[in-house]
Amino acid sequence: MAKYDLVFEGGSAKGSAFVGALEVLQQAGHTHRRLIGTSAGAITATLLAAGYTPQEMLAAVTERLPNGKPRFASFMDPPTANDFTEQEKLNSTTMKALESVHLPGFSNLFGGAVDRLVLKALLASDRYCQLFSFAECGGFFTGAKFLEWFQEKLAAKGIPADVTFETFAARTGADLSLVASDTADVEMLVLNHRTSPDCLVALAVRMSMSIPFVWREVVWQEEWGLYRGRNKTGNIIVDGGVLSNFPIRLIATTDPFIKDVMGDTDPNGAGNLGLLIDENVAVANVADTAQPPALKLQLRTVQRVSRLVDTMTKAQDNILIQNHEHEICRIPAKGYGTTEFEMAEARLEALIESGRSAMTTHLGGRLTSAVTS
């Protein structure tokens, strides 16, 4: 039996594969010390820290709506006009464009009333609401359904929806760190009870999984307190994967920054184990298919940007990945889409089984840095 510091890579819908890997890890009798995650990895790390077993996580990722669709499909929740504040509407690019159009007689007679009526009419269209959200809030979807689901999962373990990192650590005894990206200060955030004790855990997970242009950006609120003693109020926070999709650096290296955000922890107190989603290796017993055409069309712009972000983040993380290859469990996920939340049951099971198989192989021959307990 061994103890590990676990790092979970970001991968959004592909993160379901972690459940299978954790099943095998638990069955082998292994435990964890610290938990670190980005995006989908942040979800997994937090549920594990909250006391979820792999079996309970499996039930969560395979949950179905009354209409039979996966619960995860609801995470792609398009906005309505009511999701935007009056300030967002009045200060929007659309309003500025309408104000710049001069219609003789109308502008002087009605002031801005006509512009507001036109904007209201535009926002009555579902498709325009998505475009408005994309332009003004940084994403096509609200992310509200995800947050609702996640808070529900915390509540199932007796943890309040508004639990802070400080309270979460005291209640669970878990050392949890989640990675997000601050676009205002151009900085990777490592959110935990040391760096941001007053930040809400559920909102930190929501920040970490905010894939740019997919989900709305999260704006740091004053009541979430300071980050490493610095004010972040009003800063726009997005997916941690923008700066580090696989933050193995947080457990594999030691420098003043790491000690500050992760604590002065005994590096020999646990082994390192990173769970990485490998998009170059095919999943067994599943066709190498792409996302449905409708989803491709809807997220065409997002996919272009995501490819650029993936290239930048993987180039940065790849150096550490190469240096710590023996501490990484690679989970095949070729052909699976980042936003493929509505995958067929058999396809989802194949992905989860891919995690089981990868961890079985890893434990059988490549894991060498464990600390026996």
PDB file of N, CA and C in Angstrom, residues 13-49:
ATOM      1  N   ALA A  13     -14.882  17.017 -20.820  1.00  0.00           N
ATOM      2  CA  ALA A  13     -15.696  15.798 -20.890  1.00  0.00           C
ATOM      3  C   ALA A  13     -14.866  14.528 -20.804  1.00  0.00           C
ATOM      4  N   LYS A  14     -13.602  14.614 -21.210  1.00  0.00           N
ATOM      5  CA  LYS A  14     -12.726  13.431 -21.178  1.00  0.00           C
ATOM      6  C   LYS A  14     -12.309  13.052 -19.763  1.00  0.00           C
ATOM      7  N   GLY A  15     -12.576  13.953 -18.797  1.00  0.00           N
ATOM      8  CA  GLY A  15     -12.182  13.704 -17.418  1.00  0.00           C
ATOM      9  C   GLY A  15     -12.879  12.518 -16.776  1.00  0.00           C
ATOM     10  N   SER A  16     -13.946  12.018 -17.402  1.00  0.00           N
ATOM     11  CA  SER A  16     -14.630  10.833 -16.866  1.00  0.00           C
ATOM     12  C   SER A  16     -13.684   9.636 -16.777  1.00  0.00           C
ATOM     13  N   ALA A  17     -12.631   9.653 -17.588  1.00  0.00           N
ATOM     14  CA  ALA A  17     -11.663   8.553 -17.577  1.00  0.00           C
ATOM     15  C   ALA A  17     -10.969   8.415 -16.228  1.00  0.00           C
ATOM     16  N   PHE A  18     -10.889   9.517 -15.464  1.00  0.00           N
ATOM     17  CA  PHE A  18     -10.216   9.468 -14.162  1.00  0.00           C
ATOM     18  C   PHE A  18     -10.911   8.508 -13.207  1.00  0.00           C
ATOM     19  N   VAL A  19     -12.231   8.368 -13.365  1.00  0.00           N
ATOM     20  CA  VAL A  19     -13.000   7.502 -12.457  1.00  0.00           C
ATOM     21  C   VAL A  19     -12.483   6.073 -12.520  1.00  0.00           C
ATOM     22  N   GLY A  20     -12.272   5.574 -13.735  1.00  0.00           N
ATOM     23  CA  GLY A  20     -11.770   4.205 -13.891  1.00  0.00           C
ATOM     24  C   GLY A  20     -10.392   4.041 -13.294  1.00  0.00           C
ATOM     25  N   ALA A  21      -9.519   5.031 -13.505  1.00  0.00           N
ATOM     26  CA  ALA A  21      -8.162   4.967 -12.958  1.00  0.00           C
ATOM     27  C   ALA A  21      -8.185   4.952 -11.432  1.00  0.00           C
ATOM     28  N   LEU A  22      -9.058   5.765 -10.840  1.00  0.00           N
ATOM     29  CA  LEU A  22      -9.147   5.833  -9.380  1.00  0.00           C
ATOM     30  C   LEU A  22      -9.708   4.541  -8.785  1.00  0.00           C
ATOM     31  N   GLU A  23     -10.607   3.899  -9.520  1.00  0.00           N
ATOM     32  CA  GLU A  23     -11.129   2.603  -9.066  1.00  0.00           C
ATOM     33  C   GLU A  23      -9.992   1.614  -8.849  1.00  0.00           C
ATOM     34  N   VAL A  24      -9.110   1.515  -9.832  1.00  0.00           N
ATOM     35  CA  VAL A  24      -7.979   0.574  -9.764  1.00  0.00           C
ATOM     36  C   VAL A  24      -7.018   0.985  -8.665  1.00  0.00           C
ATOM     37  N   LEU A  25      -6.767   2.280  -8.530  1.00  0.00           N
ATOM     38  CA  LEU A  25      -5.857   2.768  -7.498  1.00  0.00           C
ATOM     39  C   LEU A  25      -6.384   2.422  -6.107  1.00  0.00           C
ATOM     40  N   GLN A  26      -7.681   2.592  -5.914  1.00  0.00           N
ATOM     41  CA  GLN A  26      -8.291   2.274  -4.619  1.00  0.00           C
ATOM     42  C   GLN A  26      -8.264   0.770  -4.357  1.00  0.00           C
ATOM     43  N   GLN A  27      -8.591  -0.005  -5.373  1.00  0.00           N
ATOM     44  CA  GLN A  27      -8.609  -1.460  -5.198  1.00  0.00           C
ATOM     45  C   GLN A  27      -7.238  -2.013  -4.839  1.00  0.00           C
ATOM     46  N   ALA A  28      -6.193  -1.304  -5.276  1.00  0.00           N
ATOM     47  CA  ALA A  28      -4.829  -1.719  -4.947  1.00  0.00           C
ATOM     48  C   ALA A  28      -4.429  -1.291  -3.538  1.00  0.00           C
ATOM     49  N   GLY A  29      -5.324  -0.559  -2.858  1.00  0.00           N
ATOM     50  CA  GLY A  29      -5.070  -0.166  -1.474  1.00  0.00           C
ATOM     51  C   GLY A  29      -4.291   1.122  -1.307  1.00  0.00           C
ATOM     52  N   HIS A  30      -4.101   1.880  -2.394  1.00  0.00           N
ATOM     53  CA  HIS A  30      -3.305   3.104  -2.322  1.00  0.00           C
ATOM     54  C   HIS A  30      -4.155   4.290  -1.873  1.00  0.00           C
ATOM     55  N   THR A  31      -3.516   5.256  -1.211  1.00  0.00           N
ATOM     56  CA  THR A  31      -4.194   6.441  -0.704  1.00  0.00           C
ATOM     57  C   THR A  31      -3.504   7.699  -1.245  1.00  0.00           C
ATOM     58  N   HIS A  32      -4.036   8.856  -0.864  1.00  0.00           N
ATOM     59  CA  HIS A  32      -3.459  10.108  -1.345  1.00  0.00           C
ATOM     60  C   HIS A  32      -3.121  11.036  -0.181  1.00  0.00           C
ATOM     61  N   ARG A  33      -2.212  11.970  -0.455  1.00  0.00           N
ATOM     62  CA  ARG A  33      -1.875  13.010   0.506  1.00  0.00           C
ATOM     63  C   ARG A  33      -2.407  14.356  -0.008  1.00  0.00           C
ATOM     64  N   ARG A  34      -1.839  14.851  -1.103  1.00  0.00           N
ATOM     65  CA  ARG A  34      -2.303  16.111  -1.687  1.00  0.00           C
ATOM     66  C   ARG A  34      -3.035  15.831  -2.996  1.00  0.00           C
ATOM     67  N   LEU A  35      -4.000  16.721  -3.319  1.00  0.00           N
ATOM     68  CA  LEU A  35      -4.807  16.577  -4.535  1.00  0.00           C
ATOM     69  C   LEU A  35      -4.744  17.884  -5.311  1.00  0.00           C
ATOM     70  N   ILE A  36      -4.348  17.804  -6.584  1.00  0.00           N
ATOM     71  CA  ILE A  36      -4.192  18.989  -7.427  1.00  0.00           C
ATOM     72  C   ILE A  36      -4.894  18.739  -8.748  1.00  0.00           C
ATOM     73  N   GLY A  37      -5.607  19.752  -9.253  1.00  0.00           N
ATOM     74  CA  GLY A  37      -6.292  19.557 -10.533  1.00  0.00           C
ATOM     75  C   GLY A  37      -6.561  20.838 -11.289  1.00  0.00           C
ATOM     76  N   THR A  38      -6.658  20.694 -12.598  1.00  0.00           N
ATOM     77  CA  THR A  38      -7.043  21.778 -13.497  1.00  0.00           C
ATOM     78  C   THR A  38      -8.291  21.356 -14.257  1.00  0.00           C
ATOM     79  N   SER A  39      -9.275  22.249 -14.367  1.00  0.00           N
ATOM     80  CA  SER A  39     -10.465  22.029 -15.185  1.00  0.00           C
ATOM     81  C   SER A  39     -11.184  20.734 -14.768  1.00  0.00           C
ATOM     82  N   ALA A  40     -11.305  19.754 -15.663  1.00  0.00           N
ATOM     83  CA  ALA A  40     -11.934  18.485 -15.280  1.00  0.00           C
ATOM     84  C   ALA A  40     -11.176  17.831 -14.139  1.00  0.00           C
ATOM     85  N   GLY A  41      -9.865  18.047 -14.114  1.00  0.00           N
ATOM     86  CA  GLY A  41      -9.054  17.522 -13.014  1.00  0.00           C
ATOM     87  C   GLY A  41      -9.400  18.187 -11.698  1.00  0.00           C
ATOM     88  N   ALA A  42      -9.811  19.462 -11.752  1.00  0.00           N
ATOM     89  CA  ALA A  42     -10.228  20.167 -10.542  1.00  0.00           C
ATOM     90  C   ALA A  42     -11.516  19.565  -9.988  1.00  0.00           C
ATOM     91  N   ILE A  43     -12.416  19.184 -10.887  1.00  0.00           N
ATOM     92  CA  ILE A  43     -13.670  18.549 -10.463  1.00  0.00           C
ATOM     93  C   ILE A  43     -13.360  17.234  -9.746  1.00  0.00           C
ATOM     94  N   THR A  44     -12.539  16.405 -10.378  1.00  0.00           N
ATOM     95  CA  THR A  44     -12.192  15.098  -9.806  1.00  0.00           C
ATOM     96  C   THR A  44     -11.479  15.250  -8.469  1.00  0.00           C
ATOM     97  N   ALA A  45     -10.491  16.148  -8.424  1.00  0.00           N
ATOM     98  CA  ALA A  45      -9.721  16.345  -7.191  1.00  0.00           C
ATOM     99  C   ALA A  45     -10.622  16.802  -6.048  1.00  0.00           C
ATOM    100  N   THR A  46     -11.570  17.697  -6.346  1.00  0.00           N
ATOM    101  CA  THR A  46     -12.441  18.230  -5.295  1.00  0.00           C
ATOM    102  C   THR A  46     -13.431  17.179  -4.801  1.00  0.00           C
ATOM    103  N   LEU A  47     -14.007  16.413  -5.719  1.00  0.00           N
ATOM    104  CA  LEU A  47     -14.923  15.349  -5.289  1.00  0.00           C
ATOM    105  C   LEU A  47     -14.194  14.320  -4.434  1.00  0.00           C
ATOM    106  N   LEU A  48     -12.968  13.993  -4.819  1.00  0.00           N
ATOM    107  CA  LEU A  48     -12.173  13.044  -4.040  1.00  0.00           C
ATOM    108  C   LEU A  48     -11.887  13.621  -2.655  1.00  0.00           C
ATOM    109  N   ALA A  49     -11.545  14.900  -2.607  1.00  0.00           N
ATOM    110  CA  ALA A  49     -11.266  15.559  -1.327  1.00  0.00           C
ATOM    111  C   ALA A  49     -12.514  15.637  -0.458  1.00  0.00           C
TER     112      ALA A  49
END
